[in-house]
Amino acid sequence: MTALNELIESLSRLPGIGPKTASRLAYHLINTDPAYNNILGEEISTIQSKIKNCSICGSFTESDPCEICTDNLRDRTKLCIIEQPQDVITLTTSGVYDGLFHVLGGAINPLEGVGPEKLSFTKLLKRIDEGDFKEVIIATNPTEEGDTTALYLKHILKDKGVEITRLASGLPIGGDLEYADKTTIARSLRGRIKF
Amino acid sequence: MTALNELIESLSRLPGIGPKTASRLAYHLINTDPAYNNILGEEISTIQSKIKNCSICGSFTESDPCEICTDNLRDRTKLCIIEQPQDVITLTTSGVYDGLFHVLGGAINPLEGVGPEKLSFTKLLKRIDEGDFKEVIIATNPTEEGDTTALYLKHILKDKGVEITRLASGLPIGGDLEYADKTTIARSLRGRIKF
């Protein structure tokens, strides 16, 4: 059964989905509402053409610039620096941050060949020079790479006349920002410390 | 971001996929090879039109009758009775069974309103009357419903002049046939007992 095997093979290429789970999902898809399959299939095929990165902050958006960068009700004196576009969603759902974002596109990781030149630091410095930011909140992951990136940010931002803060601990060390629950995120935002 | 939220919502409707996993998968799909998304999307949209149930045995197939029912090298004196189409794959990959299959479409479960009339027993009796089967192997799940179904099968097949066997224990009780590993399946096939 080529079609079934191909579907199982494709599903098992998704992160965290092994061959057994892929089979279970495939069997489910064979027996489920056909309309659901059409919708899911279409959504997967078209997601990349619908979602792009905001040309200002780098987060995911359907319209460029994104809803956050164009929202005049947000506090334009605060800039939160994050590794990945999805961290925007994690931080906004905490409900305690009303500033802007800047997505680096990763963290400095010399072992994997990710030096500062591969991340959007140049764009960040330009934004800070041209904007009215009073505070930069570093929200890189509490990992070795995130810490290295935070130190690098502290170094390049020290003469920019902005206050530099970092999310308070409360985040589990060695973890990934995206996995933290809302309450933990909210607490670490409220208790952010001078860096 | 409607498109992203819609994709996450659709993914989280898959069995075993919660909102966090759905988000992870969605972010992966945004960043992965676009060709992969097109293939996976197409496979999901079209799987139901490609896979049907074999009109003889009831298992999943792309051509009707299925590859197993039309395979003249298989032992046509053995018939293995299973609950679900996917159990065919589980049993054939064990490599120790070379007979035919019959899919019941479930197990007798009075509490959920699944009586014998909802399963393919009539078709089974017709197959046995018209075929040359010498042995019927009952491979229903080792659950209460599977055991009830096995007893019912024993009852309706007792005057058919076929030997009735059942997969040996070795399968974890309360589990699901589909989850068992190949070795366990192989051992339970080899050690099948008269029922």
Coordinates of C-alpha atoms in Angstrom, one line a residue:
Chain A
M1 CA 0.0 0.0 0.0
T2 CA 2.1 2.8 -1.3
A3 CA -0.2 5.7 -0.4
L4 CA -0.5 4.6 3.2
N5 CA 3.3 3.9 3.6
E6 CA 4.1 7.3 2.0
L7 CA 1.8 9.1 4.4
I8 CA 3.3 7.2 7.4
E9 CA 6.8 8.0 6.1
S10 CA 6.0 11.7 5.7
L11 CA 4.4 12.0 9.1
S12 CA 7.3 10.3 10.8
R13 CA 9.6 13.1 9.6
L14 CA 7.8 15.5 11.9
P15 CA 9.7 16.3 15.1
G16 CA 8.8 14.0 18.0
I17 CA 6.7 11.7 15.8
G18 CA 8.1 8.2 15.6
P19 CA 7.0 5.4 13.2
K20 CA 4.4 4.0 15.6
T21 CA 2.8 7.4 16.2
A22 CA 3.0 8.1 12.5
S23 CA 1.0 4.9 11.8
R24 CA -1.6 5.8 14.4
L25 CA -2.0 9.2 12.9
A26 CA -2.3 7.8 9.4
Y27 CA -5.0 5.3 10.5
H28 CA -6.8 8.1 12.2
L29 CA -6.6 10.1 9.0
I30 CA -8.1 7.2 7.0
N31 CA -11.1 7.0 9.3
T32 CA -11.7 10.6 10.1
D33 CA -14.1 13.2 8.6
P34 CA -12.9 13.8 5.0
A35 CA -13.5 17.5 5.3
Y36 CA -11.0 17.7 8.1
N37 CA -8.4 16.0 6.0
N38 CA -9.0 18.5 3.2
I39 CA -8.7 21.4 5.5
L40 CA -5.5 20.1 7.3
G41 CA -3.9 19.2 4.0
E42 CA -4.6 22.6 2.6
E43 CA -3.4 24.4 5.7
I44 CA -0.1 22.4 5.7
S45 CA 0.5 23.0 2.0
T46 CA -0.2 26.8 2.2
I47 CA 1.2 27.8 5.6
Q48 CA 4.5 28.9 4.2
S49 CA 3.0 31.2 1.6
K50 CA 0.7 32.8 4.2
I51 CA 3.2 33.3 7.1
K52 CA 6.3 35.5 6.6
N53 CA 8.7 37.2 8.9
C54 CA 8.0 40.8 9.8
S55 CA 10.6 43.0 8.1
I56 CA 11.0 45.1 11.3
C57 CA 11.0 42.6 14.2
G58 CA 11.4 39.3 12.5
S59 CA 8.4 37.6 14.1
F60 CA 5.8 35.5 12.2
T61 CA 3.1 37.5 10.5
E62 CA 0.5 37.4 7.8
S63 CA 0.9 41.1 7.0
D64 CA 4.2 43.0 7.0
P65 CA 4.9 44.9 9.2
C66 CA 3.3 42.7 11.9
E67 CA 0.4 43.5 14.2
I68 CA 2.7 44.3 17.1
C69 CA 5.1 46.6 15.2
T70 CA 2.1 48.6 13.9
D71 CA 0.2 48.7 17.2
N72 CA 0.4 52.3 18.4
L73 CA -1.1 51.3 21.8
R74 CA 2.0 49.3 22.6
D75 CA 4.9 50.9 24.7
R76 CA 7.5 51.9 22.1
T77 CA 10.1 52.5 24.8
K78 CA 10.5 48.8 25.6
L79 CA 12.2 46.3 23.3
C80 CA 12.2 42.6 24.2
I81 CA 14.9 40.5 22.4
I82 CA 14.1 36.9 21.8
E83 CA 15.7 34.0 19.9
Q84 CA 12.8 32.6 17.9
P85 CA 9.6 34.1 16.2
Q86 CA 7.4 31.7 18.3
D87 CA 8.7 33.3 21.5
V88 CA 6.6 36.4 20.7
I89 CA 3.5 34.3 21.2
T90 CA 4.8 32.8 24.4
L91 CA 5.6 36.3 25.8
T92 CA 2.4 38.1 24.7
T93 CA 0.1 35.4 26.1
S94 CA 1.7 36.0 29.5
G95 CA -0.2 39.3 29.4
V96 CA 2.3 41.4 31.3
Y97 CA 4.4 42.8 28.4
D98 CA 3.2 45.6 26.2
G99 CA 6.4 46.6 24.4
L100 CA 7.9 45.7 21.1
F101 CA 10.0 42.6 20.1
H102 CA 13.2 41.9 18.2
V103 CA 13.8 38.3 16.9
L104 CA 17.5 37.4 16.7
G105 CA 16.8 34.2 14.7
G106 CA 18.7 32.0 17.2
A107 CA 21.5 32.2 19.8
I108 CA 25.2 32.4 19.5
N109 CA 26.6 28.9 19.3
P110 CA 30.2 28.6 18.1
L111 CA 30.1 24.8 18.2
E112 CA 27.4 24.8 15.6
G113 CA 29.0 27.6 13.6
V114 CA 26.4 30.3 14.7
G115 CA 28.4 33.4 15.2
P116 CA 27.0 36.9 15.8
E117 CA 27.0 37.7 12.1
K118 CA 24.3 35.0 11.5
L119 CA 21.9 36.7 13.9
S120 CA 20.1 40.1 13.4
F121 CA 22.3 42.2 15.7
T122 CA 23.0 44.8 13.0
K123 CA 19.3 45.4 12.4
L124 CA 18.8 45.5 16.2
L125 CA 21.5 48.3 16.7
K126 CA 19.9 50.2 13.8
R127 CA 16.4 49.9 15.5
I128 CA 17.8 51.1 18.8
D129 CA 19.6 54.1 17.2
E130 CA 16.5 55.2 15.3
G131 CA 13.9 54.4 17.9
D132 CA 13.0 55.8 21.4
F133 CA 13.8 52.8 23.4
K134 CA 14.5 53.3 27.1
E135 CA 14.7 49.7 28.1
V136 CA 15.9 46.5 26.4
I137 CA 14.7 43.3 27.9
I138 CA 16.9 40.3 27.1
A139 CA 14.7 37.2 26.9
T140 CA 17.0 34.7 25.3
N141 CA 16.6 31.1 26.6
P142 CA 18.2 30.2 30.0
T143 CA 20.7 27.9 28.3
E144 CA 24.4 28.2 27.7
E145 CA 23.9 29.7 24.2
G146 CA 21.2 32.0 25.5
D147 CA 23.5 33.2 28.3
T148 CA 26.4 33.8 25.8
T149 CA 24.0 35.7 23.6
A150 CA 22.8 37.8 26.6
L151 CA 26.4 38.7 27.5
Y152 CA 27.1 39.6 23.9
L153 CA 24.0 41.8 23.8
K154 CA 25.1 43.5 27.1
H155 CA 28.4 44.3 25.5
I156 CA 27.2 45.8 22.2
L157 CA 24.3 47.7 23.9
K158 CA 26.3 49.2 26.8
D159 CA 26.9 52.6 25.2
K160 CA 23.4 52.9 23.7
G161 CA 21.9 54.8 26.6
V162 CA 19.2 52.2 27.3
E163 CA 18.6 50.2 30.4
I164 CA 19.4 46.6 29.9
T165 CA 17.4 44.0 31.8
R166 CA 17.0 40.2 31.6
L167 CA 14.1 37.9 32.5
A168 CA 14.3 36.9 36.1
S169 CA 15.1 33.4 37.0
G170 CA 12.1 31.3 37.7
L171 CA 12.6 29.8 34.3
P172 CA 13.8 26.3 34.7
I173 CA 17.5 26.3 33.8
G174 CA 18.5 24.2 30.7
G175 CA 14.9 24.5 29.4
D176 CA 13.5 26.2 26.4
L177 CA 11.5 29.5 26.7
E178 CA 8.7 28.1 24.5
Y179 CA 7.9 25.3 27.0
A180 CA 7.5 27.5 30.1
D181 CA 3.9 28.0 31.4
K182 CA 2.2 31.5 31.4
T183 CA 2.6 32.0 35.1
T184 CA 6.4 31.3 35.1
I185 CA 6.8 33.6 32.1
A186 CA 4.7 36.3 33.8
R187 CA 6.7 36.0 37.0
S188 CA 10.1 36.2 35.2
L189 CA 8.9 39.3 33.3
R190 CA 7.7 41.1 36.4
G191 CA 10.9 40.2 38.4
R192 CA 13.3 41.0 35.5
I193 CA 16.7 42.2 36.8
K194 CA 19.2 44.8 35.8
F195 CA 21.8 43.1 33.6
Chain B
M1 CA -2.3 35.4 12.8
T2 CA -5.3 33.4 11.6
A3 CA -3.5 31.0 9.3
L4 CA -1.0 29.9 12.0
N5 CA -3.8 29.6 14.7
E6 CA -6.0 27.6 12.3
L7 CA -3.1 25.2 11.5
I8 CA -2.4 24.8 15.3
E9 CA -6.1 24.2 15.9
S10 CA -6.3 21.5 13.2
L11 CA -3.1 19.8 14.3
S12 CA -4.3 19.7 17.9
R13 CA -7.4 17.7 16.8
L14 CA -5.1 14.7 15.9
P15 CA -5.1 11.9 18.5
G16 CA -2.3 12.4 21.1
I17 CA -1.4 15.9 19.9
G18 CA -2.0 18.6 22.5
P19 CA -1.9 22.3 22.0
K20 CA 1.8 22.6 22.8
T21 CA 2.8 19.8 20.4
A22 CA 0.5 21.3 17.8
S23 CA 2.4 24.6 18.1
R24 CA 5.8 22.9 17.8
L25 CA 4.6 21.1 14.7
A26 CA 3.2 24.3 13.2
Y27 CA 6.5 26.2 13.8
H28 CA 8.4 23.3 12.3
L29 CA 6.1 23.4 9.2
I30 CA 6.7 27.1 8.8
N31 CA 10.5 26.6 8.7
T32 CA 10.8 23.3 6.9
D33 CA 11.4 22.5 3.2
P34 CA 8.4 23.8 1.3
A35 CA 8.4 20.7 -1.0
Y36 CA 7.8 18.6 2.1
N37 CA 4.8 20.6 3.2
N38 CA 3.3 20.3 -0.3
I39 CA 3.8 16.5 -0.3
L40 CA 2.5 16.0 3.2
G41 CA -0.5 18.3 2.6
E42 CA -1.4 16.5 -0.6
E43 CA -1.0 13.0 1.1
I44 CA -3.3 14.0 3.9
S45 CA -5.9 15.5 1.5
T46 CA -6.0 12.5 -0.8
I47 CA -5.4 9.5 1.6
Q48 CA -9.1 8.7 1.9
S49 CA -9.6 8.6 -1.9
K50 CA -6.7 6.3 -2.3
I51 CA -7.2 3.8 0.5
K52 CA -10.3 1.7 0.6
N53 CA -11.4 -1.5 2.5
C54 CA -10.9 -4.8 0.7
S55 CA -14.3 -6.2 -0.3
I56 CA -13.2 -9.7 0.8
C57 CA -11.3 -9.3 4.0
G58 CA -11.9 -5.7 5.0
S59 CA -8.3 -4.6 5.3
F60 CA -6.9 -1.3 3.9
T61 CA -6.0 -1.5 0.2
E62 CA -5.4 0.6 -2.8
S63 CA -6.7 -2.1 -5.2
D64 CA -9.7 -4.3 -4.5
P65 CA -9.4 -7.2 -3.7
C66 CA -6.3 -6.5 -1.6
E67 CA -2.8 -7.9 -2.2
I68 CA -3.2 -10.5 0.5
C69 CA -6.5 -11.9 -0.8
T70 CA -5.2 -12.2 -4.3
D71 CA -1.8 -13.6 -3.3
N72 CA -1.9 -17.3 -4.4
L73 CA 1.3 -18.1 -2.5
R74 CA -0.4 -17.5 0.8
D75 CA -1.9 -20.5 2.7
R76 CA -5.6 -20.4 2.0
T77 CA -6.4 -22.9 4.7
K78 CA -5.7 -20.4 7.5
L79 CA -7.8 -17.5 8.4
C80 CA -6.8 -14.9 11.0
I81 CA -9.6 -12.9 12.5
I82 CA -8.7 -9.4 13.6
E83 CA -10.5 -6.3 14.9
Q84 CA -9.0 -3.5 12.8
P85 CA -7.5 -3.2 9.3
Q86 CA -4.2 -1.9 10.7
D87 CA -3.8 -5.3 12.6
V88 CA -3.1 -6.9 9.2
I89 CA 0.1 -4.8 9.0
T90 CA 1.1 -5.6 12.6
L91 CA 0.6 -9.4 12.0
T92 CA 2.3 -9.6 8.5
T93 CA 5.4 -7.7 9.7
S94 CA 5.9 -10.4 12.4
G95 CA 6.8 -12.7 9.4
V96 CA 5.4 -15.9 10.8
Y97 CA 1.9 -15.9 9.3
D98 CA 1.3 -16.8 5.7
G99 CA -2.5 -17.2 5.7
L100 CA -5.5 -14.9 5.0
F101 CA -7.2 -12.3 7.2
H102 CA -10.7 -11.3 8.1
V103 CA -11.3 -7.9 9.6
L104 CA -14.3 -7.7 12.0
G105 CA -14.3 -3.9 12.1
G106 CA -14.2 -3.8 15.9
A107 CA -15.0 -6.0 19.0
I108 CA -18.3 -6.7 20.7
N109 CA -19.0 -4.0 23.2
P110 CA -22.5 -3.9 24.6
L111 CA -21.8 -0.8 26.7
E112 CA -21.0 1.2 23.5
G113 CA -23.8 -0.3 21.6
V114 CA -21.6 -2.5 19.4
G115 CA -23.4 -5.8 19.1
P116 CA -22.5 -8.7 16.7
E117 CA -24.8 -7.3 14.0
K118 CA -22.4 -4.3 13.6
L119 CA -19.4 -6.5 12.9
S120 CA -18.7 -8.6 9.8
F121 CA -19.6 -12.0 11.2
T122 CA -22.1 -12.8 8.4
K123 CA -19.5 -12.2 5.8
L124 CA -17.0 -14.3 7.8
L125 CA -19.4 -17.3 8.0
K126 CA -20.0 -17.1 4.3
R127 CA -16.2 -17.0 3.6
I128 CA -15.7 -20.0 5.8
D129 CA -18.6 -21.9 4.1
E130 CA -17.3 -21.2 0.6
G131 CA -13.6 -21.5 1.3
D132 CA -11.2 -24.3 2.2
F133 CA -10.2 -23.1 5.7
K134 CA -8.9 -25.7 8.1
E135 CA -7.9 -23.3 10.8
V136 CA -9.3 -20.1 12.1
I137 CA -6.9 -18.0 14.3
I138 CA -8.6 -15.6 16.6
A139 CA -6.4 -12.5 17.0
T140 CA -8.8 -10.1 18.7
N141 CA -7.1 -7.8 21.3
P142 CA -6.4 -9.2 24.7
T143 CA -9.0 -6.9 26.3
E144 CA -12.5 -7.6 27.8
E145 CA -14.2 -6.8 24.4
G146 CA -11.6 -8.9 22.5
D147 CA -12.2 -11.8 24.8
T148 CA -16.0 -11.5 24.5
T149 CA -15.6 -11.4 20.7
A150 CA -13.3 -14.5 20.8
L151 CA -15.9 -16.4 22.8
Y152 CA -18.7 -15.4 20.4
L153 CA -16.5 -16.5 17.5
K154 CA -15.9 -19.9 19.2
H155 CA -19.6 -20.3 19.6
I156 CA -20.6 -19.4 16.0
L157 CA -17.7 -21.4 14.4
K158 CA -18.0 -24.6 16.5
D159 CA -19.9 -26.6 13.9
K160 CA -18.0 -25.3 10.9
G161 CA -15.4 -28.1 10.9
V162 CA -12.4 -25.8 11.3
E163 CA -9.8 -25.8 14.1
I164 CA -10.2 -22.7 16.2
T165 CA -7.0 -21.3 17.8
R166 CA -6.2 -18.1 19.6
L167 CA -3.0 -16.1 19.8
A168 CA -1.0 -17.3 22.8
S169 CA -0.6 -15.1 25.8
G170 CA 2.6 -13.2 25.8
L171 CA 0.6 -10.1 24.7
P172 CA 0.3 -7.7 27.6
I173 CA -3.2 -8.0 29.0
G174 CA -5.3 -4.8 28.7
G175 CA -3.2 -3.6 25.8
D176 CA -3.8 -3.0 22.2
L177 CA -2.6 -5.5 19.4
E178 CA -1.3 -2.6 17.4
Y179 CA 1.2 -1.5 20.1
A180 CA 2.9 -4.9 20.5
D181 CA 6.4 -5.4 19.2
K182 CA 7.2 -7.8 16.4
T183 CA 8.9 -10.4 18.7
T184 CA 5.9 -10.5 21.0
I185 CA 3.5 -10.9 18.1
A186 CA 5.7 -13.6 16.5
R187 CA 5.9 -15.5 19.8
S188 CA 2.1 -15.3 20.3
L189 CA 1.5 -16.5 16.8
R190 CA 3.9 -19.5 17.2
G191 CA 2.5 -20.5 20.6
R192 CA -1.2 -20.1 19.6
I193 CA -3.4 -22.4 21.6
K194 CA -6.5 -24.4 20.8
F195 CA -9.5 -22.4 21.9

